[in-house]
CSV table of N, CA and C in Angstrom, one decimal:
chain,number,residue,atom,x,y,z
L,1,UNK,N,169.9,167.9,59.2
L,1,UNK,CA,169.5,168.8,60.4
L,1,UNK,C,170.5,169.8,60.2
L,2,UNK,N,171.7,170.1,59.6
L,2,UNK,CA,172.7,171.1,59.7
L,2,UNK,C,172.2,171.9,58.2
L,3,UNK,N,171.6,171.1,57.3
L,3,UNK,CA,171.1,172.0,56.3
L,3,UNK,C,169.9,172.9,56.5
L,4,UNK,N,169.0,172.3,57.4
L,4,UNK,CA,167.9,173.1,57.8
L,4,UNK,C,168.2,174.2,58.7
L,5,UNK,N,169.2,174.3,59.5
L,5,UNK,CA,169.8,175.2,60.3
L,5,UNK,C,170.3,176.3,59.5
L,6,UNK,N,171.4,175.7,58.4
L,6,UNK,CA,172.2,176.7,57.7
L,6,UNK,C,171.0,177.4,56.7
L,7,UNK,N,170.3,176.7,56.3
L,7,UNK,CA,169.2,177.7,55.2
L,7,UNK,C,168.1,178.7,56.0
L,8,UNK,N,168.3,178.3,57.5
L,8,UNK,CA,167.1,179.0,58.3
L,8,UNK,C,165.8,178.6,58.3
L,9,UNK,N,165.8,177.0,58.1
L,9,UNK,CA,164.4,176.3,57.5
L,9,UNK,C,163.8,175.5,59.2
L,10,UNK,N,162.8,175.4,59.1
L,10,UNK,CA,162.4,174.5,60.4
L,10,UNK,C,162.8,173.1,60.0
L,11,UNK,N,163.2,172.4,60.9
L,11,UNK,CA,163.3,170.9,61.0
L,11,UNK,C,162.3,170.3,60.8
L,12,UNK,N,162.0,169.5,59.7
L,12,UNK,CA,161.1,168.5,59.3
L,12,UNK,C,161.1,167.2,60.4
L,13,UNK,N,160.8,167.6,61.5
L,13,UNK,CA,161.0,166.4,62.7
L,13,UNK,C,160.0,164.7,62.4
L,14,UNK,N,158.9,165.0,61.9
L,14,UNK,CA,158.1,164.1,61.4
L,14,UNK,C,158.7,163.4,60.4
L,15,UNK,N,159.1,164.0,59.3
L,15,UNK,CA,159.9,163.2,58.3
L,15,UNK,C,161.2,162.5,58.8
L,16,UNK,N,162.0,163.2,59.7
L,16,UNK,CA,163.1,162.7,60.0
L,16,UNK,C,162.7,161.5,60.8
L,17,UNK,N,161.8,161.4,61.6
L,17,UNK,CA,161.5,160.4,62.4
L,17,UNK,C,161.2,159.4,61.9
L,18,UNK,N,160.3,159.5,60.6
L,18,UNK,CA,159.9,158.2,59.8
L,18,UNK,C,160.9,157.8,59.1
L,19,UNK,N,162.1,158.8,58.6
L,19,UNK,CA,163.4,158.2,58.0
L,19,UNK,C,164.0,157.2,59.0
L,20,UNK,N,164.1,157.7,60.1
L,20,UNK,CA,164.8,157.0,61.4
L,20,UNK,C,164.0,155.4,61.6
L,21,UNK,N,162.7,155.5,61.3
L,21,UNK,CA,162.1,154.1,61.8
L,21,UNK,C,162.5,153.3,60.4
L,22,UNK,N,162.5,153.8,59.3
L,22,UNK,CA,162.9,153.1,58.1
L,22,UNK,C,164.4,152.7,58.0
L,23,UNK,N,165.3,153.6,58.5
L,23,UNK,CA,166.5,153.3,58.6
L,23,UNK,C,166.9,152.2,59.9
L,24,UNK,N,165.9,152.3,61.2
L,24,UNK,CA,166.0,151.1,61.9
L,24,UNK,C,165.7,149.7,61.5
L,25,UNK,N,164.6,149.8,60.5
L,25,UNK,CA,164.3,148.3,59.7
L,25,UNK,C,165.4,147.8,59.1
L,26,UNK,N,165.9,149.0,58.2
L,26,UNK,CA,166.9,148.3,57.2
L,26,UNK,C,168.3,148.1,57.9
L,27,UNK,N,168.4,148.6,59.0
L,27,UNK,CA,169.6,148.4,59.7
L,27,UNK,C,169.5,146.8,60.3
L,28,UNK,N,168.5,146.8,61.0
L,28,UNK,CA,168.1,145.5,61.9
L,28,UNK,C,168.3,144.4,60.7
L,29,UNK,N,167.6,144.5,59.3
L,29,UNK,CA,167.6,143.5,58.5
L,29,UNK,C,169.3,143.2,58.3
L,30,UNK,N,170.1,143.9,58.1
L,30,UNK,CA,171.4,143.9,57.4
L,30,UNK,C,172.0,143.6,58.6
L,31,UNK,N,171.9,143.6,59.8
L,31,UNK,CA,172.9,143.1,60.8
L,31,UNK,C,172.3,141.6,60.9
L,32,UNK,N,171.0,141.3,60.9
L,32,UNK,CA,170.7,140.0,61.3
L,32,UNK,C,170.8,139.1,59.8
L,33,UNK,N,170.9,139.5,58.8
L,33,UNK,CA,171.4,138.9,57.7
L,33,UNK,C,172.8,138.7,57.8
L,34,UNK,N,173.7,139.6,58.4
L,34,UNK,CA,175.3,139.5,58.4
L,34,UNK,C,175.8,138.4,59.5
L,35,UNK,N,175.1,138.5,60.7
L,35,UNK,CA,175.3,137.7,61.9
L,35,UNK,C,174.9,136.3,61.3
L,36,UNK,N,173.7,136.4,61.0
L,36,UNK,CA,172.6,135.0,60.6
L,36,UNK,C,173.9,134.2,59.5
L,37,UNK,N,174.5,135.3,58.6
L,37,UNK,CA,175.4,134.3,57.6
L,37,UNK,C,176.5,133.7,58.3
L,38,UNK,N,177.2,134.2,59.0
L,38,UNK,CA,178.2,133.9,59.8
L,38,UNK,C,178.0,132.6,60.7
L,39,UNK,N,176.8,132.7,61.5
L,39,UNK,CA,176.4,131.9,62.3
L,39,UNK,C,176.1,130.6,61.5
L,40,UNK,N,175.4,130.7,60.3
L,40,UNK,CA,174.9,129.4,59.6
L,40,UNK,C,176.1,128.7,59.0
L,41,UNK,N,177.0,129.4,58.6
L,41,UNK,CA,178.5,128.9,58.2
L,41,UNK,C,179.2,128.6,59.3
L,42,UNK,N,178.9,128.4,60.5
L,42,UNK,CA,179.7,128.3,61.8
L,42,UNK,C,180.9,129.2,61.6
L,43,UNK,N,181.0,130.1,61.3
L,43,UNK,CA,182.3,130.9,61.5
L,43,UNK,C,182.1,132.3,62.3
L,44,UNK,N,181.0,132.3,63.1
L,44,UNK,CA,180.7,133.4,63.9
L,44,UNK,C,181.8,133.6,65.1
L,45,UNK,N,182.0,132.6,65.8
L,45,UNK,CA,183.4,132.5,66.7
L,45,UNK,C,184.6,132.7,66.1
L,46,UNK,N,184.9,132.0,64.8
L,46,UNK,CA,186.2,132.3,64.3
L,46,UNK,C,186.4,134.3,63.9
L,47,UNK,N,185.2,134.5,63.4
L,47,UNK,CA,185.2,136.1,63.1
L,47,UNK,C,185.2,137.1,64.2
L,48,UNK,N,184.9,136.6,65.1
L,48,UNK,CA,185.2,137.7,66.4
L,48,UNK,C,186.2,137.1,67.3
L,49,UNK,N,187.0,136.3,66.8
L,49,UNK,CA,188.3,135.9,67.8
L,49,UNK,C,189.5,136.6,67.1
L,50,UNK,N,190.4,137.0,68.0
L,50,UNK,CA,191.6,137.8,67.9
L,50,UNK,C,191.3,139.6,67.6
L,51,UNK,N,192.6,140.0,67.1
L,51,UNK,CA,192.4,141.7,66.7
L,51,UNK,C,191.6,141.7,65.8
L,52,UNK,N,191.4,141.0,64.8
L,52,UNK,CA,190.2,141.4,63.7
L,52,UNK,C,188.9,141.2,64.1
L,53,UNK,N,188.7,140.2,65.2
L,53,UNK,CA,187.5,139.9,65.7
L,53,UNK,C,186.9,141.3,66.5
L,54,UNK,N,187.8,142.0,67.0
L,54,UNK,CA,187.6,143.3,67.8
L,54,UNK,C,187.1,144.2,66.7
L,55,UNK,N,187.5,144.4,65.6
L,55,UNK,CA,186.8,145.1,64.7
L,55,UNK,C,185.7,144.8,64.4
L,56,UNK,N,185.5,143.6,63.8
L,56,UNK,CA,184.2,143.0,63.8
L,56,UNK,C,182.9,143.3,64.9
L,57,UNK,N,183.4,143.2,66.1
L,57,UNK,CA,182.8,143.5,67.3
L,57,UNK,C,182.4,144.9,67.5
L,58,UNK,N,183.4,145.7,67.3
L,58,UNK,CA,183.1,147.3,67.4
L,58,UNK,C,182.2,148.0,66.3
L,59,UNK,N,182.4,147.1,64.9
L,59,UNK,CA,181.5,147.4,63.7
L,59,UNK,C,180.0,147.0,64.3
L,60,UNK,N,179.9,145.7,64.7
L,60,UNK,CA,178.4,145.4,65.3
L,60,UNK,C,177.8,146.3,66.1
L,61,UNK,N,178.7,146.4,67.2
L,61,UNK,CA,178.3,147.3,68.3
L,61,UNK,C,177.8,148.9,68.2
L,62,UNK,N,178.8,149.4,67.7
L,62,UNK,CA,178.8,150.8,67.4
L,62,UNK,C,178.2,151.3,66.1
L,63,UNK,N,178.3,150.2,65.1
L,63,UNK,CA,177.6,150.7,63.9
L,63,UNK,C,176.3,149.8,63.7
L,64,UNK,N,176.2,149.1,64.6
L,64,UNK,CA,174.5,148.4,64.6
L,64,UNK,C,174.0,148.4,65.7
L,65,UNK,N,174.2,148.1,66.7
L,65,UNK,CA,173.5,147.8,68.0
L,65,UNK,C,173.1,149.1,68.7
L,66,UNK,N,173.9,150.0,68.6
L,66,UNK,CA,173.9,151.6,69.4
L,66,UNK,C,172.8,152.1,68.3
L,67,UNK,N,173.1,152.2,67.2
L,67,UNK,CA,172.0,152.9,66.3
L,67,UNK,C,170.7,152.4,66.5
L,68,UNK,N,170.7,151.2,66.5
L,68,UNK,CA,169.4,150.4,66.6
L,68,UNK,C,168.8,150.7,67.8
L,69,UNK,N,169.4,150.8,69.1
L,69,UNK,CA,168.8,151.3,70.3
L,69,UNK,C,168.5,152.6,70.1
L,70,UNK,N,169.0,153.7,69.4
L,70,UNK,CA,168.7,155.3,69.2
L,70,UNK,C,167.6,155.1,68.3
L,71,UNK,N,167.5,154.4,67.2
L,71,UNK,CA,166.4,154.6,66.2
L,71,UNK,C,165.3,153.6,66.1
L,72,UNK,N,165.2,152.7,67.2
L,72,UNK,CA,163.8,152.0,67.0
L,72,UNK,C,162.8,152.5,67.8
L,73,UNK,N,163.2,152.8,69.0
L,73,UNK,CA,161.9,153.1,70.0
L,73,UNK,C,161.6,154.7,69.4
L,74,UNK,N,160.3,154.8,69.3
L,74,UNK,CA,159.7,155.7,68.7
L,74,UNK,C,159.8,157.1,69.7
L,75,UNK,N,160.1,157.1,71.2
L,75,UNK,CA,160.2,158.1,72.0
L,75,UNK,C,161.6,158.8,71.7
L,76,UNK,N,162.7,157.7,71.5
L,76,UNK,CA,163.9,158.4,71.0
L,76,UNK,C,163.9,158.9,69.7
L,77,UNK,N,163.3,158.5,68.6
L,77,UNK,CA,163.0,158.7,67.2
L,77,UNK,C,162.7,160.7,67.3
L,78,UNK,N,161.8,160.7,68.3
L,78,UNK,CA,161.2,162.1,68.3
L,78,UNK,C,162.3,163.1,68.7
L,79,UNK,N,163.4,162.6,69.3
L,79,UNK,CA,164.4,163.5,69.8
L,79,UNK,C,165.5,163.6,68.5
L,80,UNK,N,165.9,165.0,68.2
L,80,UNK,CA,166.6,165.3,67.3
L,80,UNK,C,168.3,164.7,67.6
L,81,UNK,N,168.8,164.7,68.7
L,81,UNK,CA,170.0,164.3,69.1
L,81,UNK,C,170.0,162.6,68.9
L,82,UNK,N,169.2,162.1,69.3
L,82,UNK,CA,169.2,160.5,69.0
L,82,UNK,C,169.1,160.2,67.5
L,83,UNK,N,168.2,161.0,66.5
L,83,UNK,CA,168.2,160.6,65.1
L,83,UNK,C,169.7,161.1,64.7
L,84,UNK,N,170.1,162.4,65.1
L,84,UNK,CA,171.6,162.6,64.6
L,84,UNK,C,172.7,161.4,65.0
L,85,UNK,N,172.6,161.0,66.3
L,85,UNK,CA,173.6,159.9,66.6
L,85,UNK,C,173.4,158.8,66.3
L,86,UNK,N,172.2,158.2,66.1
L,86,UNK,CA,171.9,157.1,65.5
L,86,UNK,C,172.3,157.0,63.7
L,87,UNK,N,172.1,158.1,63.0
L,87,UNK,CA,172.4,158.2,61.9
L,87,UNK,C,174.0,158.1,61.6
L,88,UNK,N,174.5,159.0,62.4
L,88,UNK,CA,176.0,159.1,62.6
L,88,UNK,C,176.8,157.8,62.7
L,89,UNK,N,176.3,157.1,63.9
L,89,UNK,CA,176.8,155.9,64.2
L,89,UNK,C,176.7,154.8,63.1
L,90,UNK,N,175.3,154.7,62.5
L,90,UNK,CA,175.4,153.9,61.3
L,90,UNK,C,176.0,154.0,60.0
L,91,UNK,N,176.2,155.3,59.9
L,91,UNK,CA,177.0,155.7,58.6
L,91,UNK,C,178.6,155.4,59.1
L,92,UNK,N,179.1,155.6,60.2
L,92,UNK,CA,180.4,155.2,60.6
L,92,UNK,C,180.5,153.7,60.8
L,93,UNK,N,179.6,153.1,61.0
L,93,UNK,CA,179.4,151.5,61.0
L,93,UNK,C,179.8,151.2,59.7
L,94,UNK,N,179.2,151.6,58.7
L,94,UNK,CA,179.2,151.3,57.2
L,94,UNK,C,180.8,151.6,56.8
L,95,UNK,N,181.1,153.0,57.2
L,95,UNK,CA,182.6,152.9,56.6
L,95,UNK,C,183.6,152.1,57.4
L,96,UNK,N,183.6,152.0,58.9
L,96,UNK,CA,184.4,151.0,59.4
L,96,UNK,C,184.3,149.8,58.6
L,97,UNK,N,182.9,149.2,58.1
L,97,UNK,CA,182.9,147.9,57.4
L,97,UNK,C,183.9,147.9,56.2
L,98,UNK,N,183.9,149.0,55.3
L,98,UNK,CA,184.4,149.1,54.0
L,98,UNK,C,186.0,149.4,54.5
L,99,UNK,N,186.5,150.1,55.5
L,99,UNK,CA,188.0,150.2,55.8
L,99,UNK,C,188.4,149.1,56.0
L,100,UNK,N,187.7,148.1,57.2
L,100,UNK,CA,188.0,146.9,57.7
L,100,UNK,C,188.2,145.8,56.4
L,101,UNK,N,187.3,145.7,55.6
L,101,UNK,CA,187.3,144.6,54.6
L,101,UNK,C,188.4,145.1,53.6
L,102,UNK,N,188.6,146.4,53.2
L,102,UNK,CA,189.5,146.7,52.2
L,102,UNK,C,191.2,147.1,52.9
L,103,UNK,N,191.1,147.3,53.8
L,103,UNK,CA,192.6,147.5,54.5
L,103,UNK,C,192.8,146.9,56.0
L,104,UNK,N,192.4,147.1,56.7
L,104,UNK,CA,192.7,146.5,58.1
L,104,UNK,C,192.7,145.1,58.3
L,105,UNK,N,191.5,144.3,57.8
L,105,UNK,CA,191.6,143.1,58.0
L,105,UNK,C,192.0,142.0,56.9
L,106,UNK,N,192.5,142.9,55.8
L,106,UNK,CA,193.2,142.1,54.6
L,106,UNK,C,194.5,141.2,55.0
L,107,UNK,N,194.5,140.2,54.7
L,107,UNK,CA,195.9,139.5,55.0
L,107,UNK,C,196.2,138.6,53.8
L,108,UNK,N,197.3,139.2,53.0
L,108,UNK,CA,197.8,138.9,51.8
L,108,UNK,C,199.1,138.0,52.1
L,109,UNK,N,199.0,136.6,52.1
L,109,UNK,CA,200.2,136.0,52.4
L,109,UNK,C,200.8,135.7,51.2
L,110,UNK,N,202.2,135.8,51.2
L,110,UNK,CA,202.9,135.1,49.8
L,110,UNK,C,203.7,136.4,49.2
L,111,UNK,N,204.5,136.0,48.3
L,111,UNK,CA,204.8,137.1,47.4
L,111,UNK,C,204.0,137.7,46.5
L,112,UNK,N,204.2,139.0,46.6
L,112,UNK,CA,203.3,139.7,45.6
L,112,UNK,C,203.7,139.4,44.1
L,113,UNK,N,202.7,139.1,43.1
L,113,UNK,CA,202.9,138.3,41.7
L,113,UNK,C,203.6,139.7,41.0
L,114,UNK,N,203.6,140.7,41.5
L,114,UNK,CA,204.0,142.0,40.6
L,114,UNK,C,204.3,143.2,41.3
L,115,UNK,N,205.3,144.0,41.0
L,115,UNK,CA,205.5,145.2,41.9
L,115,UNK,C,204.5,146.3,41.2
L,116,UNK,N,203.5,146.8,41.8
L,116,UNK,CA,202.4,147.5,41.2
L,116,UNK,C,203.4,149.0,41.4
L,117,UNK,N,203.0,149.7,39.9
L,117,UNK,CA,203.7,151.5,40.0
L,117,UNK,C,202.7,152.0,41.0
L,118,UNK,N,203.2,153.2,41.7
L,118,UNK,CA,202.4,153.6,42.6
L,118,UNK,C,201.5,154.8,41.4
L,119,UNK,N,200.2,154.8,42.2
L,119,UNK,CA,199.0,155.5,41.3
L,119,UNK,C,199.0,156.8,41.6
L,120,UNK,N,199.3,158.0,41.0
L,120,UNK,CA,198.8,159.5,41.4
L,120,UNK,C,197.9,159.8,40.3
L,121,UNK,N,196.8,160.3,40.8
L,121,UNK,CA,195.8,161.1,39.7
L,121,UNK,C,196.3,162.0,38.9
L,122,UNK,N,195.7,162.0,38.1
L,122,UNK,CA,196.2,163.3,36.8
L,122,UNK,C,195.3,164.8,37.2
L,123,UNK,N,196.0,165.6,36.8
L,123,UNK,CA,195.5,167.0,37.0
L,123,UNK,C,193.9,166.8,36.5
L,124,UNK,N,193.8,166.1,35.2
L,124,UNK,CA,192.4,165.8,34.7
L,124,UNK,C,191.4,165.4,35.7
L,125,UNK,N,191.9,163.9,36.3
L,125,UNK,CA,191.2,163.4,37.3
L,125,UNK,C,190.7,164.4,38.4
L,126,UNK,N,191.7,164.9,38.9
L,126,UNK,CA,191.4,166.0,40.0
L,126,UNK,C,190.2,166.9,39.8
L,127,UNK,N,190.5,167.6,38.7
L,127,UNK,CA,189.6,168.7,38.0
L,127,UNK,C,188.3,167.9,37.8
L,128,UNK,N,188.0,166.7,37.3
L,128,UNK,CA,186.6,165.9,37.2
L,128,UNK,C,186.3,165.7,38.7
L,129,UNK,N,186.9,165.2,39.6
L,129,UNK,CA,186.2,165.2,40.8
L,129,UNK,C,186.0,166.3,41.7
L,130,UNK,N,186.9,167.2,41.6
L,130,UNK,CA,186.3,168.7,42.2
L,130,UNK,C,185.3,169.2,41.5
L,131,UNK,N,185.2,169.2,40.3
L,131,UNK,CA,184.1,169.5,39.5
L,131,UNK,C,182.7,168.7,39.8
L,132,UNK,N,182.9,167.8,40.0
L,132,UNK,CA,181.6,167.0,40.6
L,132,UNK,C,181.0,167.3,41.6
L,133,UNK,N,182.0,167.3,42.8
L,133,UNK,CA,181.3,168.0,43.9
L,133,UNK,C,180.8,169.2,44.2
L,134,UNK,N,181.5,170.2,43.2
L,134,UNK,CA,181.3,171.7,43.1
L,134,UNK,C,179.8,171.6,42.4
L,135,UNK,N,179.7,170.8,41.3
L,135,UNK,CA,178.3,170.6,40.8
L,135,UNK,C,177.3,170.2,41.8
L,136,UNK,N,177.4,169.1,42.6
L,136,UNK,CA,176.4,168.7,43.7
L,136,UNK,C,176.1,169.5,44.7
L,137,UNK,N,177.2,170.5,45.1
L,137,UNK,CA,176.8,171.6,45.7
L,137,UNK,C,176.1,172.9,45.2
L,138,UNK,N,176.4,173.1,44.0
L,138,UNK,CA,175.6,174.0,43.3
L,138,UNK,C,174.1,173.4,43.0
L,139,UNK,N,173.9,172.3,42.8
L,139,UNK,CA,172.5,171.7,42.2
L,139,UNK,C,172.0,171.6,43.4
L,140,UNK,N,172.2,171.2,44.4
L,140,UNK,CA,171.7,171.3,45.9
L,140,UNK,C,171.1,172.6,46.1
L,141,UNK,N,171.9,173.6,46.3
L,141,UNK,CA,171.6,175.1,46.6
L,141,UNK,C,170.5,175.6,45.8
L,142,UNK,N,170.8,175.3,44.2
L,142,UNK,CA,169.4,175.6,43.2
L,142,UNK,C,168.5,174.9,43.6
L,143,UNK,N,168.5,173.8,43.9
L,143,UNK,CA,167.2,173.1,44.1
L,143,UNK,C,166.4,173.5,45.4
L,144,UNK,N,167.2,173.8,46.5
L,144,UNK,CA,166.4,174.2,47.6
L,144,UNK,C,166.0,175.7,47.7
L,145,UNK,N,166.5,176.5,46.6
L,145,UNK,CA,166.1,177.6,46.4
L,145,UNK,C,164.9,177.4,45.6
L,146,UNK,N,164.7,176.9,44.5
L,146,UNK,CA,163.6,177.0,43.5
L,146,UNK,C,162.6,175.8,43.5
L,147,UNK,N,162.9,174.8,44.4
L,147,UNK,CA,162.0,173.7,44.4
L,147,UNK,C,161.6,173.2,45.9
L,148,UNK,N,160.4,172.9,45.9
L,148,UNK,CA,160.0,172.5,47.4
L,148,UNK,C,160.8,171.3,48.4
L,149,UNK,N,162.0,171.7,48.5
L,149,UNK,CA,163.2,170.4,49.0
L,149,UNK,C,162.9,170.8,50.6
L,150,UNK,N,163.0,171.9,50.8
L,150,UNK,CA,162.9,172.3,52.4
L,150,UNK,C,161.7,172.9,52.7
L,151,UNK,N,161.2,173.0,54.0
L,151,UNK,CA,159.8,173.8,54.2
L,151,UNK,C,160.4,175.1,54.4
L,152,UNK,N,159.5,176.2,54.1
L,152,UNK,CA,159.6,177.6,54.1
L,152,UNK,C,160.0,178.2,55.5
L,153,UNK,N,160.9,179.2,55.2
L,153,UNK,CA,161.6,179.7,56.4
L,153,UNK,C,160.6,180.5,57.2
L,154,UNK,N,161.0,180.4,58.6
L,154,UNK,CA,160.0,181.0,59.3
L,154,UNK,C,159.0,180.1,60.1
L,155,UNK,N,158.5,180.5,61.4
L,155,UNK,CA,157.7,179.7,62.0
L,155,UNK,C,156.6,179.2,61.4
L,156,UNK,N,156.0,178.0,61.5
L,156,UNK,CA,154.7,177.7,61.0
L,156,UNK,C,153.8,176.9,61.9
L,157,UNK,N,152.7,176.8,61.7
L,157,UNK,CA,151.7,176.5,62.6
L,157,UNK,C,152.0,174.7,62.8
L,158,UNK,N,151.9,174.3,63.6
L,158,UNK,CA,151.9,172.8,63.7
L,158,UNK,C,150.8,172.2,62.5
L,159,UNK,N,151.7,171.2,62.1
L,159,UNK,CA,151.3,170.4,60.9
L,159,UNK,C,151.3,170.9,59.5
L,160,UNK,N,151.5,172.2,59.7
L,160,UNK,CA,151.9,173.2,58.2
L,160,UNK,C,153.2,173.1,57.8
L,161,UNK,N,154.2,172.6,58.3
L,161,UNK,CA,155.5,172.3,57.7
L,161,UNK,C,155.3,171.3,56.6
L,162,UNK,N,154.8,170.1,56.9
L,162,UNK,CA,154.9,168.8,56.0
L,162,UNK,C,153.8,169.3,54.9
L,163,UNK,N,152.9,170.2,55.0
L,163,UNK,CA,151.8,170.5,54.0
L,163,UNK,C,152.9,171.4,52.9
L,164,UNK,N,153.7,172.2,53.5
L,164,UNK,CA,154.3,173.1,52.7
L,164,UNK,C,155.4,172.3,51.8
L,165,UNK,N,156.0,171.1,52.1
L,165,UNK,CA,157.2,170.7,51.6
L,165,UNK,C,156.5,170.5,50.2
L,166,UNK,N,155.1,169.8,50.1
L,166,UNK,CA,155.0,169.4,48.8
L,166,UNK,C,154.0,170.2,47.8
L,167,UNK,N,154.0,171.4,48.3
L,167,UNK,CA,153.0,172.5,48.0
L,167,UNK,C,152.9,172.6,46.5
L,168,UNK,N,151.9,172.4,45.9
L,168,UNK,CA,151.6,172.2,44.6
L,168,UNK,C,151.9,171.1,43.8
L,169,UNK,N,152.2,169.9,44.5
L,169,UNK,CA,152.9,168.7,44.0
L,169,UNK,C,152.0,167.6,44.5
L,170,UNK,N,151.5,167.8,45.4
L,170,UNK,CA,150.6,166.6,45.8
L,170,UNK,C,151.2,165.6,46.8
L,171,UNK,N,152.7,166.0,47.1
L,171,UNK,CA,153.2,165.0,47.8
L,171,UNK,C,153.8,165.5,49.0
L,172,UNK,N,154.8,164.7,49.8
L,172,UNK,CA,155.5,165.2,50.7
L,172,UNK,C,156.8,164.8,50.6
L,173,UNK,N,157.4,165.1,49.3
L,173,UNK,CA,158.6,165.0,49.3
L,173,UNK,C,159.3,163.4,49.1
L,174,UNK,N,158.3,162.4,48.8
L,174,UNK,CA,158.5,161.2,49.0
L,174,UNK,C,158.4,160.5,50.2
L,175,UNK,N,158.5,161.2,51.4
L,175,UNK,CA,158.3,160.4,52.8
L,175,UNK,C,157.0,161.0,53.4
L,176,UNK,N,156.2,159.9,53.8
L,176,UNK,CA,155.5,160.2,54.5
L,176,UNK,C,155.6,160.9,55.9
L,177,UNK,N,154.8,161.5,56.4
L,177,UNK,CA,155.1,162.4,57.9
L,177,UNK,C,154.9,161.5,58.9
L,178,UNK,N,154.3,160.5,58.9
L,178,UNK,CA,153.9,159.7,60.2
L,178,UNK,C,154.9,158.4,60.1
């Protein structure tokens, strides 16, 4: 959405709504498997108990149920704000899941088997990381200028935006407009 605005291109609402529908089904399957796994193992009550249970509950509600409520109904998927907040909350739920697993909910009991040396990335590692980010930004900019990644700038008649995306390629960028 921000890319369309930054590049002065029309927002491909039909493709975004279709992507929102796909995201809602994937999110529903992920949350159902996750909660179902805990329930089948008899660990759902224990997982939701205590301070760490609040992390799981926040993750399930803010990163699962709220995005589902925003992305599942077609009338909400037609609204740009609902798509934005649904996608942002779903991504936030994934980040909270990883942070919870790696840092917040980890409980290491007992003495450490060894004292680890503090790790500091070398200048070469920083250079490679910064270079990869810069290359990604450059390649996206190049692709947006030279390939049919975004619809053409300027107002387009209804239905023409999705046809311009795949002009000359016979596709709609891999995402069906409906």
